Short mmCIF file of C-alpha atoms in Angstrom, two decimals:
data_model
loop_
_atom_site.label_atom_id
_atom_site.label_comp_id
_atom_site.label_asym_id
_atom_site.label_seq_id
_atom_site.Cartn_x
_atom_site.Cartn_y
_atom_site.Cartn_z
CA UNK A 1 39.42 -37.09 -36.19
CA UNK A 2 41.18 -36.75 -39.51
CA UNK A 3 41.95 -33.92 -41.87
CA UNK A 4 42.76 -33.42 -45.53
CA UNK A 5 46.33 -34.53 -46.17
CA UNK A 6 46.75 -33.73 -49.87
CA UNK A 7 46.79 -29.95 -50.07
CA UNK A 8 46.80 -29.97 -53.87
CA UNK A 9 43.04 -30.48 -53.74
CA UNK A 10 42.69 -26.86 -52.61
CA UNK A 11 44.62 -25.74 -55.68
CA UNK A 12 42.31 -27.77 -57.88
CA UNK A 13 39.26 -26.18 -56.24
CA UNK A 14 40.75 -22.72 -56.80
CA UNK A 15 41.50 -23.49 -60.44
CA UNK A 16 37.88 -24.43 -60.93
CA UNK A 17 36.17 -21.66 -58.99
CA UNK A 18 38.57 -18.68 -58.87
CA UNK A 19 41.07 -18.98 -61.76
CA UNK A 20 41.49 -15.20 -61.88
CA UNK A 21 43.14 -15.31 -58.44
CA UNK A 22 45.72 -17.80 -59.76
CA UNK A 23 46.33 -15.67 -62.85
CA UNK A 24 46.88 -12.51 -60.83
CA UNK A 25 49.11 -14.25 -58.28
CA UNK A 26 51.33 -15.70 -61.01
CA UNK A 27 51.49 -12.34 -62.78
CA UNK A 28 52.49 -10.53 -59.58
CA UNK A 29 55.27 -13.07 -59.05
CA UNK A 30 56.56 -12.93 -62.63
CA UNK A 31 56.74 -9.13 -62.46
CA UNK A 32 58.67 -9.26 -59.20
CA UNK A 33 55.97 -7.41 -57.27
CA UNK A 34 55.69 -10.22 -54.73
CA UNK A 35 58.33 -12.63 -53.49
CA UNK A 36 58.08 -16.40 -53.11
CA UNK A 37 56.52 -17.55 -49.84
CA UNK A 38 53.74 -15.00 -50.19
CA UNK A 39 50.04 -15.52 -49.56
CA UNK A 40 47.74 -13.69 -51.97
CA UNK A 41 44.22 -12.96 -50.72
CA UNK A 42 41.22 -12.09 -52.88
CA UNK A 43 39.65 -9.41 -50.69
CA UNK A 44 36.51 -9.08 -52.83
CA UNK A 45 35.80 -12.82 -52.57
CA UNK A 46 36.46 -12.76 -48.82
CA UNK A 47 33.87 -10.01 -48.43
CA UNK A 48 31.44 -12.05 -50.55
CA UNK A 49 32.12 -15.16 -48.46
CA UNK A 50 31.49 -13.13 -45.31
CA UNK A 51 28.11 -12.06 -46.69
CA UNK A 52 27.22 -15.69 -47.30
CA UNK A 53 28.25 -16.61 -43.76
CA UNK A 54 26.57 -13.68 -42.05
CA UNK A 55 23.35 -14.24 -43.99
CA UNK A 56 23.24 -17.91 -43.06
CA UNK A 57 24.17 -17.15 -39.45
CA UNK A 58 21.38 -14.58 -39.17
CA UNK A 59 18.93 -17.06 -40.68
CA UNK A 60 19.69 -19.59 -37.95
CA UNK A 61 20.15 -17.12 -35.08
CA UNK A 62 23.90 -17.73 -34.74
CA UNK A 63 26.46 -15.00 -34.10
CA UNK A 64 29.87 -15.27 -35.79
CA UNK A 65 33.31 -13.80 -35.12
CA UNK A 66 35.90 -13.69 -37.90
CA UNK A 67 38.99 -15.80 -37.18
CA UNK A 68 42.18 -14.51 -38.83
CA UNK A 69 44.85 -16.90 -37.55
CA UNK A 70 44.64 -19.10 -40.68
CA UNK A 71 45.54 -16.04 -42.76
CA UNK A 72 48.46 -14.90 -40.62
CA UNK A 73 46.37 -12.55 -38.42
CA UNK A 74 45.74 -10.48 -41.53
CA UNK A 75 43.77 -7.35 -40.58
CA UNK A 76 42.78 -6.66 -44.20
CA UNK A 77 41.04 -10.02 -44.31
CA UNK A 78 39.25 -9.08 -41.09
CA UNK A 79 38.14 -5.73 -42.46
CA UNK A 80 36.84 -7.41 -45.62
CA UNK A 81 34.81 -9.73 -43.41
CA UNK A 82 33.41 -6.68 -41.60
CA UNK A 83 32.29 -5.29 -44.95
CA UNK A 84 30.55 -8.60 -45.53
CA UNK A 85 28.51 -8.29 -42.36
CA UNK A 86 30.54 -10.08 -39.69
CA UNK A 87 30.70 -7.50 -36.88
CA UNK A 88 33.77 -8.52 -34.85
CA UNK A 89 36.84 -10.75 -34.74
CA UNK A 90 38.21 -13.36 -32.38
CA UNK A 91 41.84 -13.16 -31.28
CA UNK A 92 43.23 -16.49 -30.18
CA UNK A 93 46.30 -14.80 -28.74
CA UNK A 94 47.26 -11.34 -27.56
CA UNK A 95 49.56 -10.56 -30.52
CA UNK A 96 46.64 -11.10 -32.88
CA UNK A 97 44.44 -8.86 -30.74
CA UNK A 98 46.99 -6.04 -30.99
CA UNK A 99 47.14 -6.23 -34.78
CA UNK A 100 43.37 -6.28 -35.14
CA UNK A 101 42.88 -3.44 -32.67
CA UNK A 102 45.52 -1.33 -34.45
CA UNK A 103 43.46 -1.64 -37.62
CA UNK A 104 40.23 -0.73 -35.82
CA UNK A 105 38.70 -4.22 -36.04
CA UNK A 106 36.22 -4.70 -33.15
CA UNK A 107 37.13 -7.61 -30.91
CA UNK A 108 34.55 -10.22 -29.99
CA UNK A 109 36.67 -12.69 -28.04
CA UNK A 110 40.26 -12.64 -26.75
CA UNK A 111 42.11 -15.62 -25.37
CA UNK A 112 40.34 -18.35 -27.29
CA UNK A 113 43.31 -20.75 -27.51
CA UNK A 114 46.07 -18.91 -25.65
CA UNK A 115 45.50 -17.05 -22.38
CA UNK A 116 46.28 -13.33 -22.36
CA UNK A 117 49.60 -12.89 -20.51
CA UNK A 118 49.12 -11.32 -17.08
CA UNK A 119 51.07 -8.17 -17.90
CA UNK A 120 48.95 -7.63 -21.03
CA UNK A 121 45.51 -8.04 -19.45
CA UNK A 122 45.08 -4.29 -18.77
CA UNK A 123 45.86 -3.48 -22.41
CA UNK A 124 43.50 -6.23 -23.57
CA UNK A 125 40.73 -4.71 -21.47
CA UNK A 126 41.38 -1.34 -23.09
CA UNK A 127 40.46 -2.95 -26.42
CA UNK A 128 36.93 -3.48 -25.05
CA UNK A 129 36.40 -7.08 -26.18
CA UNK A 130 32.90 -8.47 -25.88
CA UNK A 131 34.30 -11.41 -23.92
CA UNK A 132 37.60 -12.79 -22.69
CA UNK A 133 38.12 -16.54 -22.41
CA UNK A 134 39.67 -17.84 -19.19
CA UNK A 135 41.06 -21.31 -18.54
CA UNK A 136 41.60 -21.08 -14.77
CA UNK A 137 40.39 -19.42 -11.59
CA UNK A 138 43.74 -17.63 -11.35
CA UNK A 139 43.23 -16.06 -14.77
CA UNK A 140 39.69 -14.99 -13.86
CA UNK A 141 41.02 -13.40 -10.67
CA UNK A 142 43.69 -11.54 -12.58
CA UNK A 143 41.22 -10.24 -15.17
CA UNK A 144 38.89 -9.21 -12.36
CA UNK A 145 41.62 -7.30 -10.54
CA UNK A 146 42.68 -5.45 -13.69
CA UNK A 147 39.07 -4.65 -14.58
CA UNK A 148 38.30 -3.33 -11.10
CA UNK A 149 41.37 -1.11 -11.28
CA UNK A 150 39.85 0.40 -14.43
CA UNK A 151 36.40 0.71 -12.87
CA UNK A 152 34.81 -1.80 -15.23
CA UNK A 153 33.42 -5.33 -15.34
CA UNK A 154 34.49 -7.72 -18.08
CA UNK A 155 32.31 -10.50 -19.47
CA UNK A 156 34.20 -13.81 -19.61
CA UNK A 157 33.80 -17.23 -21.20
CA UNK A 158 34.90 -20.33 -19.34
CA UNK A 159 36.95 -22.72 -21.45
CA UNK A 160 35.76 -26.26 -20.63
CA UNK A 161 37.46 -29.54 -21.50
CA UNK A 162 36.62 -32.92 -19.99
CA UNK A 163 38.63 -36.13 -19.70
CA UNK A 164 37.32 -37.80 -22.87
CA UNK A 165 37.44 -34.67 -25.02
CA UNK A 166 39.64 -34.20 -28.06
CA UNK A 167 42.43 -31.61 -27.98
CA UNK A 168 45.42 -30.71 -30.08
CA UNK A 169 48.88 -30.81 -28.46
CA UNK A 170 49.41 -27.80 -26.21
CA UNK A 171 45.70 -26.92 -26.11
CA UNK A 172 44.53 -29.09 -23.21
CA UNK A 173 43.71 -26.30 -20.76
CA UNK A 174 40.32 -25.51 -19.32
CA UNK A 175 37.87 -26.30 -16.53
CA UNK A 176 36.90 -29.96 -16.08
CA UNK A 177 33.17 -30.48 -15.66
CA UNK A 178 33.71 -32.03 -12.24
CA UNK A 179 35.57 -28.89 -11.10
CA UNK A 180 33.18 -26.40 -12.69
CA UNK A 181 30.79 -25.97 -9.70
CA UNK A 182 33.62 -24.97 -7.36
CA UNK A 183 35.19 -22.75 -10.01
CA UNK A 184 32.01 -20.86 -10.84
CA UNK A 185 31.24 -20.41 -7.15
CA UNK A 186 34.60 -18.69 -6.75
CA UNK A 187 34.44 -16.68 -9.97
CA UNK A 188 30.97 -15.29 -9.24
CA UNK A 189 32.37 -13.64 -6.12
CA UNK A 190 34.81 -11.60 -8.23
CA UNK A 191 33.51 -8.08 -8.79
CA UNK A 192 35.52 -7.37 -11.94
CA UNK A 193 34.27 -10.22 -14.12
CA UNK A 194 30.88 -11.59 -15.13
CA UNK A 195 30.69 -15.19 -16.45
CA UNK A 196 28.42 -15.13 -19.49
CA UNK A 197 29.16 -18.35 -21.33
CA UNK A 198 31.35 -21.29 -22.19
CA UNK A 199 33.60 -22.36 -25.04
CA UNK A 200 35.75 -25.27 -26.15
CA UNK A 201 37.87 -26.31 -29.13
CA UNK A 202 37.42 -28.10 -31.42
CA UNK A 203 33.68 -28.65 -31.20
CA UNK A 204 33.40 -29.82 -34.79
CA UNK A 205 35.94 -31.76 -36.86
CA UNK A 206 36.08 -32.99 -40.43
CA UNK A 207 36.26 -36.75 -40.96
CA UNK A 208 37.93 -37.44 -44.31
CA UNK A 209 36.65 -41.02 -44.44
CA UNK A 210 33.03 -39.96 -44.13
CA UNK A 211 33.73 -36.64 -45.90
CA UNK A 212 31.57 -34.75 -43.45
CA UNK A 213 31.87 -32.55 -40.38
CA UNK A 214 30.88 -34.21 -37.12
CA UNK A 215 30.60 -32.99 -33.51
CA UNK A 216 33.44 -33.93 -31.19
CA UNK A 217 32.92 -35.01 -27.56
CA UNK A 218 33.86 -31.43 -26.71
CA UNK A 219 30.48 -30.26 -27.96
CA UNK A 220 28.66 -32.43 -25.43
CA UNK A 221 30.92 -31.12 -22.68
CA UNK A 222 30.18 -27.57 -23.80
CA UNK A 223 26.42 -28.13 -23.64
CA UNK A 224 26.66 -29.87 -20.27
CA UNK A 225 28.69 -26.97 -18.89
CA UNK A 226 26.18 -24.40 -20.17
CA UNK A 227 23.31 -26.39 -18.66
CA UNK A 228 25.11 -26.63 -15.32
CA UNK A 229 25.64 -22.86 -15.21
CA UNK A 230 21.99 -22.20 -15.99
CA UNK A 231 20.38 -24.79 -13.72
CA UNK A 232 22.69 -24.82 -10.69
CA UNK A 233 23.96 -21.25 -10.62
CA UNK A 234 21.28 -19.21 -12.45
CA UNK A 235 23.93 -17.82 -14.81
CA UNK A 236 22.51 -16.02 -17.83
CA UNK A 237 24.40 -17.90 -20.55
CA UNK A 238 24.72 -15.54 -23.49
CA UNK A 239 27.34 -17.54 -25.35
CA UNK A 240 27.74 -21.21 -26.11
CA UNK A 241 30.72 -20.67 -28.38
CA UNK A 242 31.47 -23.76 -30.51
CA UNK A 243 34.34 -23.05 -32.91
CA UNK A 244 36.10 -25.07 -35.61
CA UNK A 245 35.01 -25.64 -39.21
CA UNK A 246 32.42 -22.86 -39.00
CA UNK A 247 31.05 -22.37 -42.50
CA UNK A 248 27.70 -22.01 -44.21
CA UNK A 249 27.30 -25.78 -44.31
CA UNK A 250 27.88 -26.26 -40.56
CA UNK A 251 25.92 -23.29 -39.22
CA UNK A 252 22.63 -25.28 -39.24
CA UNK A 253 24.38 -28.01 -37.22
CA UNK A 254 25.63 -25.44 -34.68
CA UNK A 255 22.12 -24.06 -34.30
CA UNK A 256 20.46 -27.46 -34.01
CA UNK A 257 22.83 -28.53 -31.23
CA UNK A 258 22.35 -25.38 -29.17
CA UNK A 259 25.39 -23.25 -29.96
CA UNK A 260 25.05 -19.48 -30.07
CA UNK A 261 28.40 -18.53 -31.65
CA UNK A 262 30.79 -19.78 -34.31
CA UNK A 263 34.14 -18.52 -35.53
CA UNK A 264 34.66 -18.83 -39.31
CA UNK A 265 38.25 -18.58 -40.47
CA UNK A 266 39.12 -20.91 -43.33
CA UNK A 267 35.57 -20.58 -44.62
CA UNK A 268 36.26 -16.93 -45.41
CA UNK A 269 39.06 -17.98 -47.74
CA UNK A 270 37.09 -20.96 -49.03
CA UNK A 271 39.46 -23.67 -47.86
CA UNK A 272 37.96 -25.69 -45.06
CA UNK A 273 38.31 -29.46 -45.60
CA UNK A 274 34.72 -29.48 -46.86
CA UNK A 275 35.67 -27.04 -49.61
CA UNK A 276 38.37 -29.41 -50.81
CA UNK A 277 36.01 -32.29 -51.53
CA UNK A 278 32.54 -30.78 -52.04
CA UNK A 279 31.04 -27.74 -53.70
CA UNK A 280 30.36 -25.12 -51.01
CA UNK A 281 28.91 -21.60 -51.33
CA UNK A 282 32.14 -19.92 -50.19
CA UNK A 283 34.64 -19.39 -53.02
CA UNK A 284 38.40 -20.08 -52.63
CA UNK A 285 40.09 -16.74 -51.94
CA UNK A 286 43.66 -17.49 -50.89
CA UNK A 287 46.71 -18.95 -52.60
CA UNK A 288 50.30 -19.50 -51.57
CA UNK A 289 52.88 -18.38 -54.12
CA UNK A 290 56.14 -20.29 -54.38
CA UNK A 291 58.73 -20.57 -57.15
CA UNK A 292 60.15 -23.45 -59.18
CA UNK A 293 63.88 -23.53 -58.42
CA UNK A 294 64.80 -26.72 -60.28
CA UNK A 295 63.40 -29.63 -62.27
CA UNK A 296 64.43 -33.27 -62.39
CA UNK A 297 62.87 -36.34 -63.94
CA UNK A 298 59.76 -34.40 -64.98
CA UNK A 299 59.26 -33.12 -61.44
CA UNK A 300 59.45 -29.48 -60.34
CA UNK A 301 60.90 -28.46 -56.98
CA UNK A 302 59.75 -25.27 -55.24
#
């Protein structure tokens, strides 16, 4: 799997489709209102992009959670997405969950890429997420214990990742398919949690040679895991959560393959790899402001 290497293409796309954002960002810098190393977000365009995404998701029967990690866990981005019709956010780590919860952003999923630390599970449960993702039986047991102490039952997603699947460094955790029957047998005996679905990452990736988004082996693993839970354990699978490169262009693919949920992040700011090379409905809505500190041989250094 490959990704866009030349980031200037995003600047070119922004120049073409949202020049006002560049003008405002430069003006704010010249006037000293913002410092170098600042991201400027176009909140109106983010809300518009969210409307595009939520409309397309509704058309294909897909639910979406807003992902804010690409924008520095920015709660204002999340709230703009809420205005655009996306009802909840995903927090890939506990720190992100805290920021979103502080700003009254409903939480759809916690623990997507990084497990909630044991000491923080009770606080995470207080945020009333729709689901929590668990990578291990131990984590499921800990969530169950904390939930029972609070007199509640928490819906959980099982993160699945098989031998041939693709993963980024440090993100290899999850239940192997071969171990899933034993794991679900144990987890279903826990009174404080209720397994309601599966997830993996990344389920889609952009191939810059083909200039298109393609399913990874992880997607097949995800579907096999969901099928196993339904057929062998009569689990009501409410979520087949298939994140990565969720945008208007890939929502039909998610639906056709059997996913129920996606997690748009870069699509909300109009800068997925697809947006760099093709015209997409979402408009670029984020720029990074730096400063020229010197020039040499007709080159500027920032």
